[in-house]
Coordinates of C-alpha atoms in Angstrom, one line a residue:
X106 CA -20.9 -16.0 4.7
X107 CA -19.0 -12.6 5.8
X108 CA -19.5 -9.3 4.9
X109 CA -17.1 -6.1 4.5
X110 CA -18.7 -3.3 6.1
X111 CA -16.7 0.3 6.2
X112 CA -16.5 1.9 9.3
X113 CA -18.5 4.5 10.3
X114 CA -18.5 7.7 12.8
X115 CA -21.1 6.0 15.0
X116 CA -18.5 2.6 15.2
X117 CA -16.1 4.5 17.4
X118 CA -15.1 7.6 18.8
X119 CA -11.7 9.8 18.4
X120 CA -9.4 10.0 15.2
X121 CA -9.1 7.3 13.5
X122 CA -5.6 6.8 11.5
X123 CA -4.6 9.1 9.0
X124 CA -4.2 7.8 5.1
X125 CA -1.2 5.5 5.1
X126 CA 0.8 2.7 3.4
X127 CA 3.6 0.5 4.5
X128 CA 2.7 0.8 8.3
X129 CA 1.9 -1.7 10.9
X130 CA -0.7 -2.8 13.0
X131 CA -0.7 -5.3 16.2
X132 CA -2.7 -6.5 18.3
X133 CA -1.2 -6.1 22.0
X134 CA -3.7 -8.8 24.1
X135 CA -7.5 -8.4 23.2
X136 CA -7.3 -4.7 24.5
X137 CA -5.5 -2.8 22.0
X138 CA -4.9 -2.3 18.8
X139 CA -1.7 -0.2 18.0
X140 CA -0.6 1.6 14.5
X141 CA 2.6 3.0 14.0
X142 CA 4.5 4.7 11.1
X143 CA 4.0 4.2 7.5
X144 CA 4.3 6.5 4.0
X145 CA 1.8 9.4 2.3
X146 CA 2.3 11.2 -0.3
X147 CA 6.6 10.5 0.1
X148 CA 6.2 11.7 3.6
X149 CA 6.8 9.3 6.1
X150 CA 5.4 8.7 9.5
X151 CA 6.6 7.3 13.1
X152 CA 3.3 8.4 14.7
X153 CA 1.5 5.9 17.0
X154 CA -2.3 5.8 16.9
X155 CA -4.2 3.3 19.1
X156 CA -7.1 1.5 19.0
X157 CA -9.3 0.6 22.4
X158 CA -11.2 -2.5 21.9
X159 CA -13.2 -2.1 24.8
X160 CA -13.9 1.5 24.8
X161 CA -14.2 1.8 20.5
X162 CA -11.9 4.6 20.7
X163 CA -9.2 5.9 18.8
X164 CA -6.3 7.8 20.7
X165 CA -2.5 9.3 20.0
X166 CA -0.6 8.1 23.3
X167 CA 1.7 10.8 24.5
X168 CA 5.3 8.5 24.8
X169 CA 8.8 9.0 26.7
X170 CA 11.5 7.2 26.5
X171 CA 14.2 7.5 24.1
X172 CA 14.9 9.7 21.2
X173 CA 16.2 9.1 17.7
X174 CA 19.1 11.2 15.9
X175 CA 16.3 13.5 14.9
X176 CA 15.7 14.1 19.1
X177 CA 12.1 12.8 18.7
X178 CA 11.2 10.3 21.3
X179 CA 11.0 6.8 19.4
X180 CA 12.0 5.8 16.3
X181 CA 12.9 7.8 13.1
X182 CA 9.5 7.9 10.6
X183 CA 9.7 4.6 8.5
X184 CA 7.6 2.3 6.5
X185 CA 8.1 -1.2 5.6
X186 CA 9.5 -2.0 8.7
X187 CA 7.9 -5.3 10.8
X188 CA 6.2 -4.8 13.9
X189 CA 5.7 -8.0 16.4
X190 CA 4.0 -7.9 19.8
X191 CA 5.2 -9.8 22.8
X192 CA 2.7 -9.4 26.3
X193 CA 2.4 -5.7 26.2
X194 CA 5.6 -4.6 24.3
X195 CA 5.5 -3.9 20.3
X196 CA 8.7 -4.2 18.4
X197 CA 10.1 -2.4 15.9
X198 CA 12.9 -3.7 13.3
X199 CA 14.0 -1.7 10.0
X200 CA 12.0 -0.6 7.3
X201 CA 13.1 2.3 4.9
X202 CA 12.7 6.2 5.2
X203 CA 13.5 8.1 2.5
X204 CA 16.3 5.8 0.3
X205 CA 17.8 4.7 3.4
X206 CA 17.0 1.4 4.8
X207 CA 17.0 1.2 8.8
X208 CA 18.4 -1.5 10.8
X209 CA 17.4 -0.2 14.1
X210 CA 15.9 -2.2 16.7
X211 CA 13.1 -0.5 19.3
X212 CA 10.5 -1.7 21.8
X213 CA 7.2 0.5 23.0
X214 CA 6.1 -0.3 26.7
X215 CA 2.6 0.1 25.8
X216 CA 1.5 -0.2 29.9
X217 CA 3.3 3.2 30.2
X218 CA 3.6 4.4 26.8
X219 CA 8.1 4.2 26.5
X220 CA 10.0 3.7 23.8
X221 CA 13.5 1.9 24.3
X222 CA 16.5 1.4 21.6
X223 CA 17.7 -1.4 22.2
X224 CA 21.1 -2.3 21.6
X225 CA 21.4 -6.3 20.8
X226 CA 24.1 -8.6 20.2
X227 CA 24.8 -11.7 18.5
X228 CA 24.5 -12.3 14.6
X229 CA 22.8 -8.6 13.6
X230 CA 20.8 -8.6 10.6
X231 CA 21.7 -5.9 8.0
X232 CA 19.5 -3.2 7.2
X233 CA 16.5 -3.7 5.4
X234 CA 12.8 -2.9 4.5
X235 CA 9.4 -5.3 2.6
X236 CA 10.7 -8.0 5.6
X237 CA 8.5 -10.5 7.3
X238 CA 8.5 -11.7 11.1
X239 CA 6.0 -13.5 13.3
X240 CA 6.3 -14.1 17.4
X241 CA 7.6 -17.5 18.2
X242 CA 5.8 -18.4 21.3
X243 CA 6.2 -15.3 24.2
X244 CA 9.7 -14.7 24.1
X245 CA 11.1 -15.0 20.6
X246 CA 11.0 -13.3 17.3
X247 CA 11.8 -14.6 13.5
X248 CA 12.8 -12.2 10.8
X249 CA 13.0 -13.8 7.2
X250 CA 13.6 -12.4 4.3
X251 CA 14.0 -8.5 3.0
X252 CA 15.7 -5.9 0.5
X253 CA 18.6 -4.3 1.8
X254 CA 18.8 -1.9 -1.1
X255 CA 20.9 -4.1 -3.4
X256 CA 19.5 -7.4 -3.6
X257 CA 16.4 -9.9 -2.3
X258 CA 17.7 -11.4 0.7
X259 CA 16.3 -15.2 2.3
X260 CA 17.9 -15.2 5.0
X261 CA 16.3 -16.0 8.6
X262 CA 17.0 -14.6 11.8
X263 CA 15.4 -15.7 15.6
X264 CA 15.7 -13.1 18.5
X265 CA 15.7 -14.0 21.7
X266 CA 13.5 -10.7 23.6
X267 CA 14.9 -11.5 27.3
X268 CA 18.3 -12.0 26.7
X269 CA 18.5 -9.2 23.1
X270 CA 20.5 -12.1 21.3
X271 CA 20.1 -12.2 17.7
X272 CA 21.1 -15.8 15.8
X273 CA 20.9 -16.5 12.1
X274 CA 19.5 -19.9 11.3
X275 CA 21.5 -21.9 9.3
X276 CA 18.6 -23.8 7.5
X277 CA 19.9 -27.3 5.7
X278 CA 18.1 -28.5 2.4
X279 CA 16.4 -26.5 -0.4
X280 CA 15.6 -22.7 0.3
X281 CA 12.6 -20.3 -0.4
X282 CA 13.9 -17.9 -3.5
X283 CA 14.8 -14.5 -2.0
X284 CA 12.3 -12.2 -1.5
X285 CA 10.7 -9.2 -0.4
X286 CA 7.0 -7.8 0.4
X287 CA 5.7 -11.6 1.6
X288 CA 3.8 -12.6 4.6
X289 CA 5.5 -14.6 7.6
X290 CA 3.0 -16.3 9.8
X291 CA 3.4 -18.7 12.7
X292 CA 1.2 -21.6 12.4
X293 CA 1.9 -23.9 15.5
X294 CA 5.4 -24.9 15.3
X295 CA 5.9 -24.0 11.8
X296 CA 6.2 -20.5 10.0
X297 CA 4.8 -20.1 7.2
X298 CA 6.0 -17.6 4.3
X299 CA 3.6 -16.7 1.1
X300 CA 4.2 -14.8 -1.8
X301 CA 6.8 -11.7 -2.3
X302 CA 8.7 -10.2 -5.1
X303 CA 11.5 -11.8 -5.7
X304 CA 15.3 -11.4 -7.5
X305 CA 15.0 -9.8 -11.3
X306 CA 11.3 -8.6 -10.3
X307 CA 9.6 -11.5 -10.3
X308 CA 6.1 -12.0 -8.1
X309 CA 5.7 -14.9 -6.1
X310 CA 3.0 -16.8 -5.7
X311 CA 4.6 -20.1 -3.5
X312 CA 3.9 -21.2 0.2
X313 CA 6.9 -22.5 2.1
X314 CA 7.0 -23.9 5.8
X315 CA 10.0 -23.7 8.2
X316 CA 10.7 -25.8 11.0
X317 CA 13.5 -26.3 13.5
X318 CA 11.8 -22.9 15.7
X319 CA 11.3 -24.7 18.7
X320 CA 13.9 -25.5 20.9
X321 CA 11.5 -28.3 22.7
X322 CA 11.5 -29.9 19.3
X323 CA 14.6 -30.3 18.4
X324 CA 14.2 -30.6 14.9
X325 CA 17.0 -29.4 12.3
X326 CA 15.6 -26.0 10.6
X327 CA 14.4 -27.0 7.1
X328 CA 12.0 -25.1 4.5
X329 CA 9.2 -27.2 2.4
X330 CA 7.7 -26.3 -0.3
X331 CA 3.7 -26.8 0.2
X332 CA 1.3 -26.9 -2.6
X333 CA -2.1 -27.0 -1.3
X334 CA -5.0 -28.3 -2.9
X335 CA -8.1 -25.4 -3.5
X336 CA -8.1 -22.2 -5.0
X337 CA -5.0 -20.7 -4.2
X338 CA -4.2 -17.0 -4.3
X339 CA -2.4 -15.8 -7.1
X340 CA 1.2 -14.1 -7.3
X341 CA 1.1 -11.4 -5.2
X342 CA 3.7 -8.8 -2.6
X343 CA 2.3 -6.5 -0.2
X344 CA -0.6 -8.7 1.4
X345 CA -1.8 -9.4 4.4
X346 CA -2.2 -13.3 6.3
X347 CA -4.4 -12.7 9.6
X348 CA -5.1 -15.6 11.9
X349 CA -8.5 -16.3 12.5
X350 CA -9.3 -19.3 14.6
X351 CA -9.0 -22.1 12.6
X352 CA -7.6 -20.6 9.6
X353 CA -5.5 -18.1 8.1
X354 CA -6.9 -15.5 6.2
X355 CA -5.2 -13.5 3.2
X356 CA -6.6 -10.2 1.7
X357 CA -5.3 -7.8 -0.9
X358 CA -1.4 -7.7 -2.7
X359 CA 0.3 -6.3 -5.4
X360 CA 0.9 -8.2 -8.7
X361 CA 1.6 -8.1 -12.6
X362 CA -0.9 -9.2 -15.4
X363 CA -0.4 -9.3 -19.0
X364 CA 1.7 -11.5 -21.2
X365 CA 3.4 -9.5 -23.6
X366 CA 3.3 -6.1 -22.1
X367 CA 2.9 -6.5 -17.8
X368 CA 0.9 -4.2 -16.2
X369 CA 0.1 -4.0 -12.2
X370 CA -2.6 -5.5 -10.5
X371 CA -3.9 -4.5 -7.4
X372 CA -6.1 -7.3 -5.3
X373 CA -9.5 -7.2 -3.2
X374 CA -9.9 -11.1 -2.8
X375 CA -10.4 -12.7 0.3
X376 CA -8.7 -16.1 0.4
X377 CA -8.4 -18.5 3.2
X378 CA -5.8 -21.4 4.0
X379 CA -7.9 -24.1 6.3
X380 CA -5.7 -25.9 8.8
X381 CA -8.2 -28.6 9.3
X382 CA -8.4 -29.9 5.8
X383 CA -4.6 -28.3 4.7
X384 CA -6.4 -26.8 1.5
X385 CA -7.1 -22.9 -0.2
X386 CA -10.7 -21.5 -0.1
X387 CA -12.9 -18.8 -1.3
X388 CA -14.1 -17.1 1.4
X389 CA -17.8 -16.4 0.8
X390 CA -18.2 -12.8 0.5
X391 CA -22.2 -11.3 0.2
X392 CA -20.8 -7.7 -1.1
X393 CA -18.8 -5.5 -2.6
X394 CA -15.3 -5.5 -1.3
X395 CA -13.0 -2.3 -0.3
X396 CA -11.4 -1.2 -3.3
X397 CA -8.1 -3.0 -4.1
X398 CA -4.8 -2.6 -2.3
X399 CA -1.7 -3.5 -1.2
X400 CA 0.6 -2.7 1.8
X401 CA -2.6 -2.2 4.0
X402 CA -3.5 -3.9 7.5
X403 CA -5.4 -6.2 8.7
X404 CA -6.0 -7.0 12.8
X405 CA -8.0 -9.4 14.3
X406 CA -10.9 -8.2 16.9
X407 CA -12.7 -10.8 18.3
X408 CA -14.7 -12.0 15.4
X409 CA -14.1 -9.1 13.1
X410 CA -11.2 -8.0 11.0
X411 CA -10.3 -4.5 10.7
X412 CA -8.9 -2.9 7.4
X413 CA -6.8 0.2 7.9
X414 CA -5.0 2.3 4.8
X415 CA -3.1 0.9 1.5
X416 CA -1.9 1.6 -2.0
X417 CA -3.7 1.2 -5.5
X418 CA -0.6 2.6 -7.5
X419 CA -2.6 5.8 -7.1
X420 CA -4.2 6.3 -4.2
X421 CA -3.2 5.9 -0.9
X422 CA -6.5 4.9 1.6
X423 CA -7.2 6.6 4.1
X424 CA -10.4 4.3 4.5
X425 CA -11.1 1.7 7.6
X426 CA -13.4 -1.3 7.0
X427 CA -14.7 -4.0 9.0
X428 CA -14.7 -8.1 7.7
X429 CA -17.6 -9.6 9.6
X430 CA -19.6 -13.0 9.8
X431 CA -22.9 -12.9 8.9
X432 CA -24.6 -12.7 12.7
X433 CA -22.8 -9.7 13.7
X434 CA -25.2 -6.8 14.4
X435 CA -23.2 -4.2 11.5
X436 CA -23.4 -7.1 8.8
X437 CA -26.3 -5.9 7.0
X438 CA -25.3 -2.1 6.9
X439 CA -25.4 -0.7 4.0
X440 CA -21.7 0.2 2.9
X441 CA -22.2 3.9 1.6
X442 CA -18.3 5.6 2.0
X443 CA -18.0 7.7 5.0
X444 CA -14.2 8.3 5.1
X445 CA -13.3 9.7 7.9
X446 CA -10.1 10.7 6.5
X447 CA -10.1 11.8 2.7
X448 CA -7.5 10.7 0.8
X449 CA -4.3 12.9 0.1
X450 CA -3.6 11.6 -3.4
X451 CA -6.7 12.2 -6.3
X452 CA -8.7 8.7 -6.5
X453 CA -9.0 6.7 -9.3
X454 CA -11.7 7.4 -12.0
X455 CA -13.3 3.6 -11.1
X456 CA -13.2 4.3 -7.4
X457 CA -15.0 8.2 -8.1
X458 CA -17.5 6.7 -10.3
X459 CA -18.1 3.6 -7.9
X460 CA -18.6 5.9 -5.2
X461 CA -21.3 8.3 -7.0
X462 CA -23.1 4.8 -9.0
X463 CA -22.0 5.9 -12.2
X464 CA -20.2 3.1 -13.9
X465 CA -20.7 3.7 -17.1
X466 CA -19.6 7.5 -17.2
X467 CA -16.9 7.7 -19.4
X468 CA -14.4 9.9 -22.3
X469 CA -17.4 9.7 -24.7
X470 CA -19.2 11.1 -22.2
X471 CA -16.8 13.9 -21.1
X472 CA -16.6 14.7 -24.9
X473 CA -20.2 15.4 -24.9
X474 CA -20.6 17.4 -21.8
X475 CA -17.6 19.8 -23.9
X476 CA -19.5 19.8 -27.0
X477 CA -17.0 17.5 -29.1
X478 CA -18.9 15.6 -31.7
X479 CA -18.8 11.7 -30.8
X480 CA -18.7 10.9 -34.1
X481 CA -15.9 12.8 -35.5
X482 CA -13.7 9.2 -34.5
X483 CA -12.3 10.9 -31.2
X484 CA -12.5 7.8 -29.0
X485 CA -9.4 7.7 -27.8
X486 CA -8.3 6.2 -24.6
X487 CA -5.9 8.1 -22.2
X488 CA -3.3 5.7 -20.5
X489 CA -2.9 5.9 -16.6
X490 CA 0.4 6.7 -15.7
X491 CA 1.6 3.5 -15.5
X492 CA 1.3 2.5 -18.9
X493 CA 2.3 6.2 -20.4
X494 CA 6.1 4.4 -21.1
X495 CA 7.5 7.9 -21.8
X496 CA 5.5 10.1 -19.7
X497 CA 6.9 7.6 -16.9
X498 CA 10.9 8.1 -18.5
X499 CA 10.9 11.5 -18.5
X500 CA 10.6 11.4 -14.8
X501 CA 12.6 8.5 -14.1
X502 CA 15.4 10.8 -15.0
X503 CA 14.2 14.0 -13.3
X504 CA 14.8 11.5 -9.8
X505 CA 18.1 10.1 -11.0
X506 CA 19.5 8.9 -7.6
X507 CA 16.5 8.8 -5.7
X508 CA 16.6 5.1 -4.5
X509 CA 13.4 2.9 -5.6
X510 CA 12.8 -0.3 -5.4
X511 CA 8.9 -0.7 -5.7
X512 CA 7.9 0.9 -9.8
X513 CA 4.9 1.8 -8.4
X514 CA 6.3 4.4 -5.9
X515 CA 8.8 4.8 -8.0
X516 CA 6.1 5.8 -10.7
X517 CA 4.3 7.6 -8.4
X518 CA 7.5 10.2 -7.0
X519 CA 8.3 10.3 -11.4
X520 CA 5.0 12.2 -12.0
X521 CA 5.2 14.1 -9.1
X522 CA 8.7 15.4 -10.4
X523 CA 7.6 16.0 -14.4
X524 CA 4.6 17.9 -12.8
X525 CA 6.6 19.8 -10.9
X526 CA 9.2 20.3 -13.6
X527 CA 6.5 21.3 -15.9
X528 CA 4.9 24.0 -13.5
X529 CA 8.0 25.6 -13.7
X530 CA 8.5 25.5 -17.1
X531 CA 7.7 28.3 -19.7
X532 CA 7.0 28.0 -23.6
X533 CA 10.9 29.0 -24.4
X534 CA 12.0 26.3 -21.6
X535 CA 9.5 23.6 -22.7
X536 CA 11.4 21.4 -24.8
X537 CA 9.1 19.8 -28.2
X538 CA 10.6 16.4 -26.9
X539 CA 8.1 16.7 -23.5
X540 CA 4.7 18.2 -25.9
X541 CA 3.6 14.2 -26.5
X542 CA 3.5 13.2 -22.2
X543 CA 2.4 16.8 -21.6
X544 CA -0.6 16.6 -23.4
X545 CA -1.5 13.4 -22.3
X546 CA -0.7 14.5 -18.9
X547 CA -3.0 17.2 -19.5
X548 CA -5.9 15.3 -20.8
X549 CA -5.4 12.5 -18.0
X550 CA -5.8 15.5 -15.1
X551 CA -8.5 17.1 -17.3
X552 CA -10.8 13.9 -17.1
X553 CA -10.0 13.1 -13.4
X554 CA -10.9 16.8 -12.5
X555 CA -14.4 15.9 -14.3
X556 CA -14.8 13.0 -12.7
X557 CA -14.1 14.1 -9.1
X558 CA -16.0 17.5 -9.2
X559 CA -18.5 16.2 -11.8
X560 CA -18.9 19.4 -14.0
X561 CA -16.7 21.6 -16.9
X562 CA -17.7 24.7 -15.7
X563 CA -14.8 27.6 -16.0
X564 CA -15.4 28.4 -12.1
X565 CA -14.7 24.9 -11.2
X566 CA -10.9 25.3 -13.0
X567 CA -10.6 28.6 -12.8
X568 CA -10.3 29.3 -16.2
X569 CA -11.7 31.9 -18.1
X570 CA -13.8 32.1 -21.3
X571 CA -16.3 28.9 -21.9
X572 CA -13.6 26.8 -24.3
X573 CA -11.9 25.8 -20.9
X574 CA -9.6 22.7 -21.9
X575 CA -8.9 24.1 -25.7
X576 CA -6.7 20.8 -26.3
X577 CA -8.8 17.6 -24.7
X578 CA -9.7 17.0 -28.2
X579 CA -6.3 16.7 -29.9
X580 CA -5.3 13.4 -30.6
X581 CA -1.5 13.7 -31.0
X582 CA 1.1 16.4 -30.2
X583 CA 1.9 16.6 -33.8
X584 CA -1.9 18.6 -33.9
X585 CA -0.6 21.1 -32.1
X586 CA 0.8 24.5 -33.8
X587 CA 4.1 26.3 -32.0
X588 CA 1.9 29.3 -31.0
X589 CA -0.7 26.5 -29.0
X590 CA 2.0 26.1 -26.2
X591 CA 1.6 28.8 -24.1
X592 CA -2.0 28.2 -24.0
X593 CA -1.0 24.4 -23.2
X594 CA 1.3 25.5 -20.8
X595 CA -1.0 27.7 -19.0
X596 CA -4.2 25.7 -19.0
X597 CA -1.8 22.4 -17.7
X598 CA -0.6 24.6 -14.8
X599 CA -4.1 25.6 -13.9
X600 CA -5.0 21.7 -13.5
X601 CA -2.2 21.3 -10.7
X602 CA -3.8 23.6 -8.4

C-alpha cells in the first residue's frame, strides 16, 4: 500500500521550484536532485533548481561556463526538451521555446556547477521538442522519437558522451508509429517506449521494446510490440515511467475521451509494469491522489517518489508531493494543501472546491447567493474553454502564426489573446459576432471568481451598486439589448483584473 503525501514547509528547507510544465528532473547519484527549464504562463524557463537529498534542501546553483545567443550562461529557456544524467553531468538536447524547436546540445558539470555546448558530430538529429531518451549504461545516450514542427518523427538516435558521436540506428522489422510526448525507459538491455501522440493527433496507448543497444550483445536493433497481461494504462502523452526497484512506475498523462465529440482527459492513476511477472498493475493507493496532470516529474529518492509541477489544460502546478510506502514515517500525514508556490494560472472550480471540502457547491448555488430564482429553469451549464468551440475560434485566429502543436496550450495562449483583445475593445469596436463567447466568457470568470474568493460582494470585484454581474443570468446573447454592451463590456473588463 503507498500513500501520496504533499510536501510540506517542515519536509525541507529553501525554495522549492517555481510552477512549471514541460521541465526536467534527474537524479545525479543518490545526492541530488536537479530541475531545469520548463513553461508558465507562455514564459519559458532555463533556471536550475536543486534538490539535496541529504541535507532536504532546495538551492539555485550559481553556474559558469558558456553562454547562449542571448549571453546567459547555459542554455536558452526551453521546455520539452530531454534531460539524461551520466556520473555527475546532466544533459540537455532540444526542446522548444517560443515556436522554435532547439537542436542544441549542452552538458552541466554539476561538481562545479559549468555548463558546456557541445559541438558533436556524426549523424545529428534535427531539431525537435515532446522527445524521449534514457542513459544506456555510463557512457551512452538514446533519443527516440519527437516533433520537429512539421511531422511525428520515430526515428532513433545513440550518443556516444566520451567520444560526442551521434549515430542513427537503422532498426530492421516493423517500427513504433511516430510519435511525440511518450516515455523512453531503459529496462536492462532493452528500451522501452509507452504511449505518445502520434501522426493525425492520435493518443497512443502501445508498449514497444528495442534491442540491438548493447554493443556486448550484438544483436541487430529491432522494435516488438509487447502487450502485457493486467490492467494497462490507457492512451495517454505527457506521463511519467520512474524506475523503482523491481518495477517501473507510470503516473499522470494527457488523453482524449468521448466518442462523438473528444474532449481532454487529464490522469492521476498510478500504474505499475512488474518485471518479475512481465504484467500491468494497480498500484494500491490508501488516498486521494494529487490532482491530475500531465508534463509533470517524477524522481526517485530512496524509497519515495517526488512530484514536482504539470498541466491540467488550466492550471499549471506549482504543487510538490511525495509517493510513499506505507512504513515511511510521513505516510499517515494528513494531506491538507500547503503550496509553497501558488499557482500563476486561476485553478479549476473542482480543484477550489476540493481544496475548501465543498464538492457539491455549484451554479445553482451561485444563483442563489445572487438572488436568481432556481426555479425560473436557469440551470444552465457554462462550458470550460475547451469545449466553448467558438470562444476557442475566435482566438485561434487572433494567434494566426503562432506555432502550436499541443490544443491544449494552444487553447490556453487563444483565451489569453480574445481576453486581451476584448480588454481593449469598446462598445463601437465590439463586433455582435464576439457578444455569444463574451458572455460566456464572462459568466465562466464570474463563477471561478466565486469560487476562488468564496463571496459576491461588490468590494471583492470592485464593482459598484449591489446588482454586480447584471448579465450571469442571461441565457443567450440574443437576451441582450444594444444599449447592455457597455455595461457587458465594463463589468467583463473588471473580471480580468
Amino acid at each position: 500500500m503507498h500513500h501520496w503525501v504533499q510536501a510540506s514547509s517542515s519536509d525541507f528547507s529553501g525554495t522549492p521550484p517555481q510552477p512549471r510544465s514541460g521541465h526536467t528532473a534527474v537524479n545525479v547519484g543518490k545526492s541530488m536532485v536537479v530541475v531545469f527549464g520548463g513553461l508558465v504562463d507562455k514564459k519559458f524557463l532555463n533556471d536550475i533548481i536543486v534538490y539535496d537529498i541529504e541535507n532536504k534542501l532546495w538551492f539555485e546553483p550559481e553556474c559558469t561556463g558558456s553562454e547562449s545567443e542571448e549571453g546567459q550562461v547555459g542554455p536558452t529557456p526551453r521546455a520539452f526538451h530531454v534531460a539524461i544524467t551520466i556520473d555527475c553531468h546532466m544533459f540537455i538536447f532540444g526542446g522548444r521555446s517560443g515556436g522554435k524547436r532547439l537542436g542544441d546540445f549542452w552538458v552541466l558539470d554539476t561538481d562545479i556547477w559549468q555548463w558546456s555546448e557541445l559541438t558533436s558530430f556524426g549523424d545529428l538529429p534535427t531539431p525537435r521538442d515532446f522527445a524521449a531518451a534514457a542513459a544506456i549504461g555510463n557512457q551512452k545516450i538514446v533519443l527516440c522519437g519527437g516533433w520537429d514542427g512539421k511531422k511525428w518523427l520515430s526515428d532513433v538516435y545513440v550518443m556516444d558522451t566520451m567520444s560526442l558521436e551521434w549515430m542513427e540506428l537503422s532498426v530492421s522489422g516493423s517500427l513504433p508509429p511516430p510519435r511525440c510526448g511518450h516515455t523512453a525507459t531503459m529496462v536492462e538491455k532493452r528500451l522501452l517506449v509507452f504511449g505518445g501522440r502520434g501522426g493525425g493527433g492520435p493518443i497512443m496507448g502501445d508498449l514497444w521494446a528495442l534491442k540491438g543497444l548493447i554493443d556486448e550483445e550484438r544483436e541487430t536493433p529491432g522494435w516488438t510490440q509487447l502487450k502485457l497481461p493486467g490492467q494497462a494504462p490507457s492512451s495517454r502523452c505527457g506521463h511519467t515511467v520512474t524506475s523503482g526497484g523491481h518495477y517501473l512506475l507510470l503516473f499522470g498523462g494527457h488523453g482524449t475521451g468521448g466518442w462523438l465529440s473528444r474532449y481532454d482527459v487529464y490522469y492521476n492513476d498510478t500504474i505499475i509494469l512488474d518485471r518479475v511477472t512481465a504484467q500491468w498493475k494497480r498500484l494500491p493507493i490508501s488516498n486521494e491522489p494529487p490532482p491530475p496532470r500531465a508534463y509533470h516529474t517524477m524522481t526517485c529518492i530512496g524509497a519515495r517518489h517526488l512530484l514536482i509541477g504539470g498541466f491540467d489544460g488550466k492550471l499549471t502546478f506549482g504543487d510538490l508531493w511525495w509517493l510513499v510506502p506505507e512504513d515511511d514515517p510521513i505516510a499517515n500525514r494528513s494531506s491538507v494543501p500547503q503550496v509553497k508556490n501558488p499557482p500563476e494560472i486561476k485553478e479549476s472550480e473542482r480543484e477550489l472546491d476540493k481544496e475548501r471540502g465543498q464538492e457539491g457547491f455549484s451554479i445553482v448555488d451561485l444563483q442563489k447567493k445572487m438572488g436568481i430564482s432556481v426555479s425560473s429553469g436557469l440551470r444552465f451549464q457554462i462550458p470550460e474553454e475547451s469545449e466553448d468551440q467558438e470562444f476557442v475560434e475566435l482566438g485561434s485566429r487572433l494567434i494566426e502564426g503562432d506555432v502550436v502543436d499541443d490544443r491544449v496550450f494552444m487553447i490556453e495562449m487563444a483565451a489569453q489573446a480574445l481576453r486581451q483583445h476584448w480588454k481593449e475593445s469598446t462598445p463601437i469596436t465590439l463586433q455582435l459576432k464576439e457578444l455569444g463567447s463574451l458572455l460566456r466568457d464572462y459568466q465562466r470568470l464570474v463563477t471561478r471568481k466565486h469560487i476562488a474568493q468564496n463571496s459576491l460582494t461588490s468590494t471583492d470585484f470592485g464593482l459598484p451598486g449591489t446588482k454586480t454581474f447584471t448579465f450571469y443570468h442571461i441565457k443567450s446573447s440574443s437576451e441582450l439589448r444594444i444599449n447592455d454592451i457597455p455595461k457587458l463590456l465594463e463589468e467583463y473588463k473588471t473580471l480580468l483584473i
